[in-house]
């Protein structure tokens, strides 16, 4: 067999065009191009000509610009670290899970905290009754943290903690728990997420406004650079952006732009870039867009090298991007859930081909609940099989030299860089976040994606195509929220009774004073005086001192809130995006006509309020539903994040809505939904119907219907189908009211 030609000439390409046309009679070969959500054009055939003029196609792994990997040998010498991200109700339950995972092949611990902890509330706070122990572990104090890592040697096991809002008391509690285990700060390895900018865009587990939140980030980078040299001071996260609906280019651009902002924050504290930049790490989501995910991770290393070169970083560790990755939670489907094993495997392969340094694989049941031990074992074994059975690890960057992958990597880098330049023109990511621009870009992307799924332009197997006629129930993990909260409250009482209250209060007062000094410092800088407030101290250092004395997470958070207040987000939403992507689909115009007919008959349009209750800040679903309903013709009110049931009921009554739609993703529905129904009843508005959407196990449907819910719309429900049902429920409710009055 003769060698294939290195370069195809135009005659050969013409021949291919003819052969392709012949193999697909009647098809337009030019239409075989795939246009990605970012607008990138992916061709069905690439040749050497596509590499002409491209830079960085002949680089090596372990060398600048690190496109092919941060280490020279990558997995051929050391495979990626297998992590299991989890938190189960109590510290005791989570500790048992971590020990089993480590014994079964896990190589690091990744902690998921409950929403009460994220938002800086102790478990006995009245605003978090439905959140304690749901979607993560409840941590109120050092005592909880000691239980969480009991029997896990913190000088040997790397610990990753997803924490941003209450990052000071949580990281401080971890440091003190390690000290009391006999492990000094210098020996701690792992990562604290500490990425507050993305919280203002997507996840919303912030506490303080952006500016003081950035001071916390800077103080943590400073303290860890000096006292915790093996610990990663920040994990700059794109994961939650993609989960909230960002396409790969937006995730890549906004995450790197966040990273630039954190570097500038650390430099402003007088640190040398090479003293801290080597401990910055990243965190990517890896979804079902296989080629784009690999290209994204390769492009990320290239662009970070470019960014850090601009900061005059000299150390290779400062210039190379290292990352953790997690398979997508959003891509998991409630319907035909065993398909999720396949999805997670494909996503894990993309993460590995992209060159991740550690990886978490999701359980098949995580579309509806926390993973069971059964599903977590399958998820973990997915990684072990890739590591141990496939020999994928034997080759460093196997996609290098691929005509398609090299071109797609450069296209992805160019698309992301263009967005980064937009951010720079606005004055940086803090200003892009503050203005709401970045959040709206992600919400528009999410809304367009949902419309494409609902209209079947994008196929989800088992959801909008190849659906099962009947779904078999699967076992899911259920958390007894009441029992967890009672346990936490009892432990809090014991801690407060046994500590030196005066010493604790003095430590908390020192934190408040430091936060107030931060405000003075900010004022000085704003007025052109770059001098620092005298000896204001380091916020993490002061938090560690307070936690040693057994201050609680909530008390440390409150001490800072006295100086900074709590951030309140706006509730603006995109318009027209869903309709633009969906309205050619069957039934759209008919549903709009039905809503218009309702308005004519009733003298006003159907009015719904979309609400988030408790501390669940994941608002992708709520924003997408609100946009789609508005595009259909509903009047839509958006409730603010973090409402109590009473606050939500009061707003619904004041706005004279027909229905309240509760969006829930954090497992608090069995507590919070009955509370809103009861609150409406107590305020004389039980004629307002309540419907629910989000992550709700089918086993809970009967409970919710018995509580008075009129409609439940789980993952995979087309939004127009839910809108049609809500409209009918409103009609039925109005008819019943008319009969009752008669």
XYZ file of C-alpha atoms in Angstrom:
742
model
C 0.000 0.000 0.000
C 1.408 3.418 -0.963
C 1.670 6.196 1.553
C -1.242 8.660 1.613
C -0.373 12.100 0.206
C 0.595 14.696 2.795
C -1.447 17.419 1.101
C -4.656 17.042 -0.854
C -4.878 19.241 -3.912
C -8.060 20.929 -5.114
C -8.727 18.190 -7.672
C -8.714 15.573 -4.910
C -11.104 17.647 -2.823
C -13.392 18.015 -5.825
C -13.360 14.245 -6.169
C -14.326 13.892 -2.506
C -17.219 16.343 -2.998
C -18.507 14.253 -5.878
C -18.115 11.004 -3.925
C -19.911 12.512 -0.939
C -22.752 13.729 -3.135
C -23.013 10.308 -4.736
C -23.169 8.561 -1.368
C -26.002 10.842 -0.242
C -28.209 11.459 -3.276
C -30.218 14.661 -3.022
C -28.210 15.962 -0.051
C -26.457 19.312 -0.118
C -22.896 18.468 0.903
C -22.290 22.078 1.950
C -25.048 21.668 4.539
C -23.135 18.845 6.229
C -21.267 21.547 8.182
C -22.213 21.622 11.851
C -22.595 25.094 13.350
C -21.945 24.932 17.097
C -23.782 27.035 19.710
C -20.783 29.370 19.652
C -21.162 29.895 15.911
C -18.081 27.805 15.077
C -18.316 25.909 11.791
C -17.263 22.266 12.087
C -16.772 20.627 8.699
C -17.327 16.933 7.942
C -13.817 16.682 6.442
C -10.539 18.291 7.442
C -7.240 18.086 5.612
C -3.692 19.335 6.084
C -4.750 22.538 4.366
C -6.779 23.432 7.468
C -3.561 23.589 9.498
C -1.898 26.059 7.153
C -0.897 29.144 9.089
C -2.072 27.799 12.462
C 0.322 28.445 15.364
C 1.218 25.939 18.092
C 0.637 22.753 16.060
C 4.170 21.487 16.662
C 4.505 22.098 20.404
C 5.229 19.482 23.057
C 3.422 18.648 26.317
C 5.047 20.134 29.382
C 6.398 23.100 27.446
C 4.932 26.549 26.755
C 2.248 27.271 25.662
C 1.137 23.971 27.329
C -1.590 23.355 24.742
C -0.775 19.624 24.767
C -0.726 19.312 28.547
C 0.905 20.856 31.637
C 3.191 17.856 32.264
C 5.589 16.295 29.790
C 4.477 12.694 30.364
C 0.893 13.300 31.530
C -0.956 10.027 32.293
C 1.827 7.797 30.951
C 3.551 8.243 34.318
C 0.756 9.450 36.608
C -2.960 9.215 35.770
C -5.381 11.901 36.825
C -6.660 11.884 40.421
C -10.017 10.167 40.899
C -12.224 12.316 43.123
C -15.742 11.772 44.434
C -17.616 15.011 45.113
C -20.147 14.342 47.824
C -21.754 15.523 51.005
C -24.516 13.606 52.747
C -26.613 15.384 55.361
C -24.414 14.950 58.436
C -20.667 14.962 58.912
C -20.916 11.372 60.181
C -22.666 10.112 57.026
C -20.289 11.989 54.742
C -17.253 10.690 56.598
C -18.445 7.109 56.112
C -18.921 7.727 52.376
C -15.447 9.251 51.971
C -13.789 6.320 53.727
C -15.573 3.803 51.500
C -14.720 5.791 48.369
C -11.033 6.009 49.320
C -10.914 2.277 50.093
C -12.529 1.509 46.719
C -10.016 3.434 44.625
C -10.812 7.091 45.189
C -7.688 9.222 45.490
C -9.003 12.460 46.940
C -11.998 13.893 48.775
C -14.267 16.596 47.350
C -16.753 18.099 49.790
C -20.255 19.314 48.911
C -21.742 21.558 51.606
C -25.427 22.173 52.209
C -26.929 25.484 51.173
C -27.259 26.785 54.711
C -23.474 26.489 55.096
C -22.835 28.039 51.679
C -24.892 31.070 52.596
C -23.263 31.536 56.004
C -26.184 30.478 58.190
C -25.974 28.171 61.187
C -28.367 25.248 61.094
C -30.626 26.788 63.742
C -31.317 29.930 61.695
C -35.048 30.280 60.830
C -34.342 31.004 57.129
C -32.810 27.577 56.491
C -35.303 25.135 57.958
C -35.732 23.378 54.589
C -32.081 23.477 53.541
C -30.094 21.893 56.380
C -28.410 18.691 55.197
C -30.001 18.868 51.759
C -27.718 18.716 48.696
C -24.633 18.561 50.903
C -23.225 18.232 54.385
C -24.138 20.644 57.187
C -21.067 22.261 58.775
C -21.562 24.709 61.638
C -18.270 24.510 63.514
C -14.842 22.951 63.935
C -16.514 20.045 65.722
C -18.479 19.190 62.569
C -15.318 19.475 60.462
C -13.406 17.156 62.811
C -16.133 14.539 62.452
C -16.145 15.005 58.668
C -12.462 14.000 58.442
C -12.260 11.612 61.375
C -9.857 8.806 60.461
C -8.861 10.460 57.163
C -5.184 11.528 57.349
C -5.149 15.122 56.116
C -1.381 15.054 55.568
C -1.889 12.315 52.961
C -5.348 12.868 51.418
C -5.982 15.846 49.152
C -9.212 17.682 50.018
C -11.195 19.849 47.619
C -13.947 22.050 49.044
C -16.589 23.737 46.907
C -17.125 26.827 49.012
C -17.335 30.490 48.069
C -19.793 32.544 50.140
C -18.820 31.316 53.609
C -15.290 30.530 52.468
C -13.591 32.183 55.465
C -15.191 30.215 58.327
C -15.265 26.947 56.364
C -11.604 27.071 55.338
C -10.719 28.214 58.855
C -12.614 25.271 60.367
C -10.739 22.893 58.044
C -7.379 24.350 59.094
C -8.236 24.048 62.797
C -9.607 20.509 62.396
C -6.333 19.515 60.732
C -4.302 21.161 63.503
C -6.234 19.207 66.107
C -5.572 16.061 64.058
C -1.855 16.897 64.323
C -1.401 18.134 60.745
C 0.217 21.574 60.374
C -1.008 24.036 57.759
C 2.189 23.589 55.734
C 1.281 19.939 55.054
C -2.294 20.473 53.848
C -2.971 19.671 50.196
C -6.107 20.322 48.198
C -8.161 23.221 46.949
C -10.690 25.743 48.221
C -12.907 27.015 45.419
C -12.934 30.654 46.614
C -14.328 31.782 43.211
C -16.885 34.391 44.143
C -17.278 36.136 40.764
C -19.010 33.170 39.166
C -21.453 33.081 42.080
C -22.805 36.472 41.027
C -23.310 35.103 37.510
C -24.784 31.652 38.017
C -24.836 29.823 41.321
C -25.731 32.644 43.689
C -24.252 31.227 46.893
C -22.752 34.633 47.665
C -23.177 36.487 50.933
C -21.546 39.912 50.584
C -21.461 42.382 47.654
C -18.806 41.903 44.953
C -16.184 44.394 46.197
C -15.798 43.114 49.776
C -16.085 39.553 48.468
C -13.012 40.211 46.333
C -11.153 41.389 49.445
C -11.805 37.954 50.959
C -10.367 36.313 47.843
C -7.241 38.456 48.064
C -6.705 37.740 51.761
C -7.040 33.982 51.211
C -4.526 34.054 48.345
C -2.145 36.069 50.530
C -2.493 33.853 53.620
C -2.175 30.532 51.793
C 0.854 31.735 49.793
C 2.601 32.471 53.082
C 1.285 29.699 55.369
C -0.102 26.867 53.190
C 2.353 26.396 50.296
C 0.905 23.044 49.140
C -2.706 24.209 49.124
C -4.489 25.673 46.090
C -5.929 29.010 47.165
C -8.567 29.208 44.453
C -10.300 26.958 41.929
C -11.549 29.205 39.152
C -14.734 27.515 38.076
C -16.362 27.326 34.692
C -18.322 24.262 35.778
C -21.266 26.120 37.232
C -21.408 28.446 34.231
C -21.941 25.549 31.846
C -24.419 23.981 34.251
C -26.311 27.286 34.176
C -26.419 27.203 30.366
C -23.204 28.775 29.079
C -21.851 27.305 25.866
C -18.224 26.177 25.843
C -16.814 29.480 24.527
C -18.646 31.515 27.192
C -17.536 29.106 29.918
C -13.940 29.312 28.726
C -13.876 33.094 28.285
C -15.653 34.078 31.503
C -13.612 31.642 33.588
C -10.285 32.898 32.288
C -11.486 36.496 32.660
C -12.361 35.701 36.290
C -8.850 34.325 36.676
C -7.358 37.577 35.366
C -9.383 39.494 37.944
C -8.138 37.306 40.804
C -4.537 37.732 39.690
C -4.996 41.527 39.618
C -6.530 41.362 43.117
C -3.540 39.453 44.474
C -1.046 41.769 42.775
C -2.825 44.757 44.329
C -1.951 43.291 47.746
C 1.727 43.580 46.839
C 2.341 39.897 46.117
C 4.781 38.809 43.415
C 2.924 36.912 40.689
C 5.177 33.863 40.971
C 4.581 33.661 44.734
C 0.934 32.652 44.252
C 0.029 31.962 40.607
C 1.385 28.419 40.711
C -1.320 27.508 43.241
C -4.232 28.753 41.144
C -6.278 25.956 39.606
C -9.334 25.665 37.378
C -12.517 23.605 37.267
C -14.296 22.721 34.010
C -17.624 21.157 33.239
C -17.422 18.436 30.629
C -20.679 17.880 28.774
C -21.876 15.918 25.781
C -20.348 18.212 23.143
C -17.431 15.789 22.798
C -15.124 17.494 20.296
C -15.727 20.971 21.693
C -14.947 19.888 25.250
C -11.553 18.493 24.235
C -10.817 21.610 22.192
C -11.926 23.834 25.079
C -9.486 22.272 27.522
C -6.572 22.458 25.072
C -7.453 26.079 24.205
C -7.720 26.959 27.907
C -4.071 26.122 28.532
C -3.008 28.153 25.507
C -4.985 31.214 26.564
C -3.954 31.065 30.246
C -0.314 30.960 29.174
C -1.015 34.071 27.064
C -2.756 35.828 29.980
C -0.078 35.016 32.549
C 2.687 36.020 30.153
C 0.965 39.406 30.109
C 1.447 39.567 33.904
C 5.192 38.862 33.398
C 5.000 35.506 35.167
C 8.316 33.661 34.879
C 7.778 30.356 36.681
C 6.437 27.526 34.483
C 3.974 26.691 37.282
C 2.540 30.205 37.041
C 2.115 29.878 33.281
C 0.505 26.453 33.072
C -3.196 25.870 33.644
C -4.016 22.902 35.843
C -7.609 21.762 36.188
C -10.126 19.567 37.905
C -13.096 18.469 35.820
C -16.536 17.075 36.512
C -18.924 15.406 34.141
C -22.093 17.364 33.517
C -24.968 17.217 35.968
C -27.211 19.107 33.583
C -26.856 16.491 30.826
C -28.224 13.781 33.130
C -31.846 12.904 32.426
C -34.545 11.720 34.787
C -36.108 9.674 31.973
C -34.506 6.311 31.147
C -31.778 7.114 33.688
C -29.435 4.218 32.885
C -28.597 6.148 29.721
C -26.779 8.490 32.104
C -24.053 5.892 32.628
C -23.232 6.157 28.930
C -23.371 9.959 29.000
C -21.002 10.127 31.965
C -18.570 7.700 30.314
C -18.440 9.789 27.119
C -17.931 12.960 29.144
C -15.200 11.327 31.229
C -13.410 10.322 28.033
C -13.562 13.922 26.788
C -12.087 15.161 30.089
C -9.253 12.661 29.835
C -8.533 13.417 26.180
C -8.566 17.115 27.128
C -5.881 16.526 29.765
C -7.576 17.027 33.150
C -5.546 16.659 36.361
C -8.417 15.260 38.426
C -11.945 14.136 37.659
C -15.298 13.541 39.317
C -17.844 11.400 37.496
C -21.529 11.871 38.358
C -23.903 9.121 39.425
C -26.698 8.014 37.110
C -29.373 9.179 39.567
C -28.085 12.724 40.163
C -30.739 14.259 37.908
C -33.237 13.586 40.691
C -31.383 13.062 43.986
C -28.036 12.694 45.729
C -26.231 9.565 44.475
C -26.740 6.233 46.179
C -23.762 4.013 47.007
C -24.742 1.869 44.011
C -24.634 4.734 41.524
C -21.512 6.276 43.092
C -19.666 2.960 42.673
C -20.544 2.820 38.964
C -19.404 6.420 38.550
C -16.106 5.772 40.305
C -15.504 2.522 38.418
C -16.030 4.367 35.150
C -12.792 6.202 35.842
C -10.986 3.105 37.082
C -11.907 1.230 33.908
C -10.619 4.064 31.713
C -7.396 4.161 33.741
C -6.809 0.443 34.103
C -8.353 -1.301 31.083
C -8.228 0.922 28.004
C -4.536 1.947 27.684
C -5.766 5.465 26.903
C -3.268 6.631 29.528
C -0.330 5.315 27.489
C -0.397 8.188 24.996
C 0.140 11.879 25.790
C -2.411 14.079 23.971
C -3.571 11.518 21.364
C -5.485 14.242 19.489
C -2.321 16.169 18.628
C -1.914 16.547 14.884
C -5.575 15.842 14.169
C -6.566 18.229 11.396
C -9.970 18.689 12.958
C -8.872 18.996 16.595
C -6.017 21.399 15.959
C -8.288 23.673 13.899
C -11.149 23.418 16.410
C -8.780 24.196 19.290
C -7.644 27.384 17.569
C -11.230 28.312 16.618
C -12.302 27.843 20.243
C -9.365 29.907 21.494
C -10.187 32.705 19.042
C -13.899 32.729 19.981
C -13.106 32.863 23.709
C -10.434 35.529 23.274
C -12.900 37.759 21.455
C -15.230 37.575 24.484
C -12.321 38.229 26.867
C -11.508 41.365 24.882
C -15.139 42.488 25.304
C -14.796 42.015 29.065
C -11.516 43.932 29.126
C -13.155 46.795 27.231
C -15.799 46.981 29.988
C -13.088 47.366 32.618
C -12.727 43.734 33.690
C -14.877 40.941 35.017
C -15.987 42.677 38.213
C -17.633 45.379 36.119
C -19.026 42.848 33.636
C -20.592 40.976 36.547
C -21.756 44.101 38.378
C -23.570 45.368 35.277
C -25.476 42.107 34.844
C -24.121 41.721 31.297
C -22.262 38.467 31.948
C -25.231 36.839 33.683
C -27.589 37.768 30.840
C -25.193 36.298 28.261
C -25.324 32.966 30.072
C -29.097 33.099 30.517
C -29.600 33.794 26.812
C -27.439 30.774 25.971
C -29.397 28.595 28.418
C -32.759 29.724 27.069
C -31.760 29.076 23.460
C -30.499 25.588 24.377
C -33.730 24.705 26.190
C -35.802 25.885 23.238
C -33.765 23.703 20.892
C -34.401 20.681 23.122
C -38.110 21.409 23.546
C -38.525 21.828 19.784
C -36.458 18.651 19.148
C -33.796 20.416 17.155
C -31.359 18.932 19.693
C -31.968 15.280 20.536
C -31.831 13.889 24.078
C -32.268 10.114 23.851
C -35.069 8.919 26.071
C -36.297 12.474 26.694
C -37.458 13.997 23.415
C -36.760 11.011 21.146
C -36.846 7.216 21.636
C -38.929 7.668 24.790
C -40.029 4.704 26.882
C -43.764 4.158 27.159
C -43.386 3.461 30.878
C -40.554 4.362 33.206
C -39.344 1.924 35.842
C -38.705 3.511 39.227
C -35.131 3.526 40.520
C -33.992 3.704 44.115
C -32.961 7.196 45.214
C -31.368 8.554 48.353
C -33.697 10.481 50.642
C -32.463 12.757 53.428
C -34.482 13.259 56.622
C -34.065 17.016 56.824
C -35.809 17.279 60.214
C -33.544 14.743 61.895
C -30.394 16.321 60.447
C -31.399 19.775 61.627
C -32.245 18.566 65.122
C -28.831 16.893 65.355
C -27.056 20.067 64.233
C -29.044 22.307 66.579
C -28.202 20.068 69.548
C -24.486 20.175 68.701
C -24.606 23.968 68.369
C -26.157 24.251 71.839
C -23.387 22.118 73.325
C -20.654 24.181 71.651
C -22.106 27.510 72.783
C -22.521 26.226 76.331
C -18.947 24.956 76.678
C -16.864 27.723 75.073
C -15.427 30.984 76.434
C -18.129 33.346 75.173
C -16.178 36.530 75.949
C -13.124 35.319 74.016
C -15.320 34.312 71.083
C -17.019 37.704 71.017
C -13.650 39.476 71.079
C -12.487 37.398 68.094
C -15.705 38.186 66.216
C -15.342 41.893 67.012
C -11.824 41.770 65.559
C -13.286 40.378 62.322
C -15.871 43.170 62.168
C -13.153 45.765 62.774
C -11.040 44.290 60.003
C -14.006 44.335 57.605
C -14.656 47.985 58.490
C -10.988 48.759 57.869
C -11.381 47.122 54.462
C -14.126 49.649 53.732
C -11.798 52.507 54.681
C -9.083 51.021 52.487
C -11.486 50.822 49.543
C -12.495 54.461 50.040
C -8.852 55.554 50.075
C -8.113 53.701 46.854
C -11.274 55.063 45.198
C -10.075 58.612 45.966
C -6.631 58.016 44.541
C -4.834 57.269 47.788
C -3.133 53.910 47.362
C -1.991 53.737 50.976
C -3.423 50.839 52.921
C -5.456 51.158 56.091
C -2.959 50.663 58.899
C -2.526 47.064 60.023
C -6.024 45.942 59.197
C -4.965 42.318 59.445
C -5.800 39.307 57.291
C -9.400 38.101 57.261
C -8.516 34.383 57.030
C -6.026 34.662 59.884
C -8.691 36.303 62.058
C -11.300 33.714 61.041
C -8.949 30.878 62.047
C -8.455 32.480 65.453
C -12.226 32.782 65.920
C -12.902 29.186 64.841
C -10.215 27.868 67.218
C -12.264 29.419 70.020
C -15.354 27.629 68.641
C -17.087 30.495 66.901
C -19.587 29.109 64.397
C -19.872 29.526 60.636
C -22.929 31.722 61.092
C -21.306 33.916 63.714
C -18.213 34.585 61.605
C -20.455 35.403 58.631
C -22.596 37.716 60.757
C -19.507 39.519 62.043
C -18.574 40.459 58.468
C -22.168 41.217 57.500
C -22.213 43.981 60.133
C -19.686 45.861 58.019
C -20.665 44.757 54.525
C -24.350 43.779 54.515
C -25.813 40.998 52.376
C -25.890 41.214 48.600
C -29.291 41.360 46.896
C -29.406 40.339 43.232
C -31.746 41.825 40.664
C -34.277 39.665 38.841
C -33.939 40.852 35.244
C -34.512 38.259 32.534
C -33.833 37.906 28.830
C -36.738 38.244 26.386
C -37.482 36.860 22.959
C -34.672 34.295 22.954
C -36.844 31.242 23.625
C -39.436 32.257 21.043
C -36.769 32.879 18.408
C -35.408 29.347 18.802
C -38.747 27.570 19.274
C -41.626 29.319 17.545
C -41.381 27.368 14.308
C -42.204 24.176 16.215
C -45.663 22.665 16.095
C -48.177 24.018 18.606
C -46.406 27.279 19.493
C -48.798 29.600 17.642
C -51.838 27.651 18.857
C -50.760 28.034 22.494
C -50.192 31.762 21.987
C -53.731 32.003 20.567
C -55.148 30.201 23.646
C -53.370 32.644 25.963
C -54.649 35.598 23.936
C -58.196 34.185 24.115
C -57.850 33.850 27.905
C -56.790 37.505 28.114
C -59.771 38.622 26.080
C -62.213 36.583 28.152
C -60.769 37.568 31.575
C -59.744 41.130 30.824
C -56.085 40.405 31.566
C -53.410 37.924 30.679
C -52.689 34.876 32.852
C -50.195 35.999 35.495
C -47.647 33.710 37.110
C -44.896 34.270 39.641
C -41.756 32.138 39.331
C -40.240 31.651 42.778
C -37.098 30.284 44.420
C -37.556 29.349 48.078
C -34.959 28.778 50.765
C -31.256 29.117 49.997
C -31.292 27.391 46.595
C -29.663 29.907 44.253
C -29.581 27.701 41.145
C -31.849 29.804 38.961
C -31.211 28.499 35.431
C -34.545 26.679 35.309
C -36.468 29.542 36.873
C -35.059 32.115 34.443
C -35.604 29.907 31.378
C -39.215 29.147 32.372
C -39.898 32.826 33.080
C -38.521 33.835 29.689
C -40.440 31.152 27.804
C -43.741 31.893 29.557
C -43.321 35.616 28.839
C -42.559 34.882 25.182
C -45.790 32.861 25.026
C -47.864 35.743 26.370
C -48.073 35.225 30.145
C -47.477 38.122 32.505
C -44.500 36.881 34.528
C -43.170 38.108 37.874
C -39.794 36.893 39.152
C -39.506 36.491 42.884
C -36.142 37.427 44.398
C -33.767 34.670 45.415
C -33.805 33.244 48.930
C -37.407 34.004 49.844
C -39.206 32.415 52.742
C -42.643 30.926 52.055
C -44.316 33.839 53.840
C -42.420 36.424 51.777
C -43.265 34.602 48.562
C -46.965 34.370 49.439
C -47.097 38.068 50.288
C -45.526 39.044 46.963
C -47.846 36.722 45.027
C -50.900 38.293 46.662
C -49.645 41.858 46.168
C -49.014 41.152 42.469
C -52.440 39.474 42.083
C -51.067 36.401 40.320
C -53.091 33.395 39.238
C -50.299 30.909 39.974
C -46.963 30.494 41.736
C -44.371 28.257 40.112
C -41.704 26.990 42.513
C -38.364 26.041 40.948
C -36.450 23.603 43.134
C -33.078 21.947 42.570
C -31.765 21.380 46.079
C -34.103 18.752 47.541
C -35.978 21.102 49.862
C -39.327 20.661 48.102
C -40.948 18.433 50.731
C -40.500 21.173 53.327
C -40.726 24.387 51.329
C -43.589 23.642 48.914
C -46.121 22.715 51.627
C -44.999 25.876 53.454
C -45.893 28.149 50.523
C -49.278 26.466 50.107
C -49.988 26.944 53.815
C -48.735 30.546 53.726
C -51.108 31.361 50.849
C -53.975 29.752 52.772
C -53.200 31.716 55.931
C -53.150 34.968 53.980
C -56.524 34.193 52.393
C -55.223 33.351 48.919
C -55.692 29.608 48.622
C -57.198 30.180 45.169
C -53.675 30.910 43.840
C -52.531 27.624 42.364
C -49.032 26.271 43.018
C -47.004 24.274 40.534
C -43.481 22.907 40.889
C -40.597 22.240 38.522
C -37.056 20.993 38.841
C -35.263 18.071 40.439
C -38.011 16.094 42.146
C -37.943 12.291 42.555
C -41.120 10.649 41.282
C -41.496 9.001 44.669
C -42.254 12.487 46.045
C -44.966 13.369 43.506
C -47.846 11.888 45.524
C -46.701 13.727 48.659
C -46.695 17.044 46.794
C -50.062 16.455 45.129
C -51.552 15.574 48.526
C -50.132 18.860 49.863
C -52.090 20.755 47.212
C -49.710 21.112 44.259
C -51.579 21.304 40.927
C -48.747 20.442 38.542
C -45.266 18.885 38.732
C -42.848 19.296 35.830
C -39.646 17.348 36.264
C -36.470 17.348 34.163
C -37.192 16.834 30.475
C -40.677 18.375 30.518
C -41.037 20.661 27.460
C -41.781 24.168 28.710
C -44.730 24.719 26.309
C -46.316 21.506 27.655
C -46.040 22.811 31.221
C -47.370 26.224 30.122
C -50.414 24.650 28.493
C -51.131 22.649 31.637
C -50.695 25.692 33.910
C -53.071 27.688 31.713
C -55.667 24.936 32.029
C -55.196 24.765 35.814
C -55.744 28.541 36.018
C -58.950 28.185 33.985
C -60.195 25.397 36.234
C -59.370 27.449 39.336
C -61.222 30.503 38.043
C -64.254 28.378 37.122
C -64.310 26.819 40.591
C -64.096 30.243 42.192
C -66.989 31.485 40.073
C -69.122 28.493 41.096
C -68.261 29.054 44.768
C -69.282 32.714 44.552
C -72.562 31.806 42.846
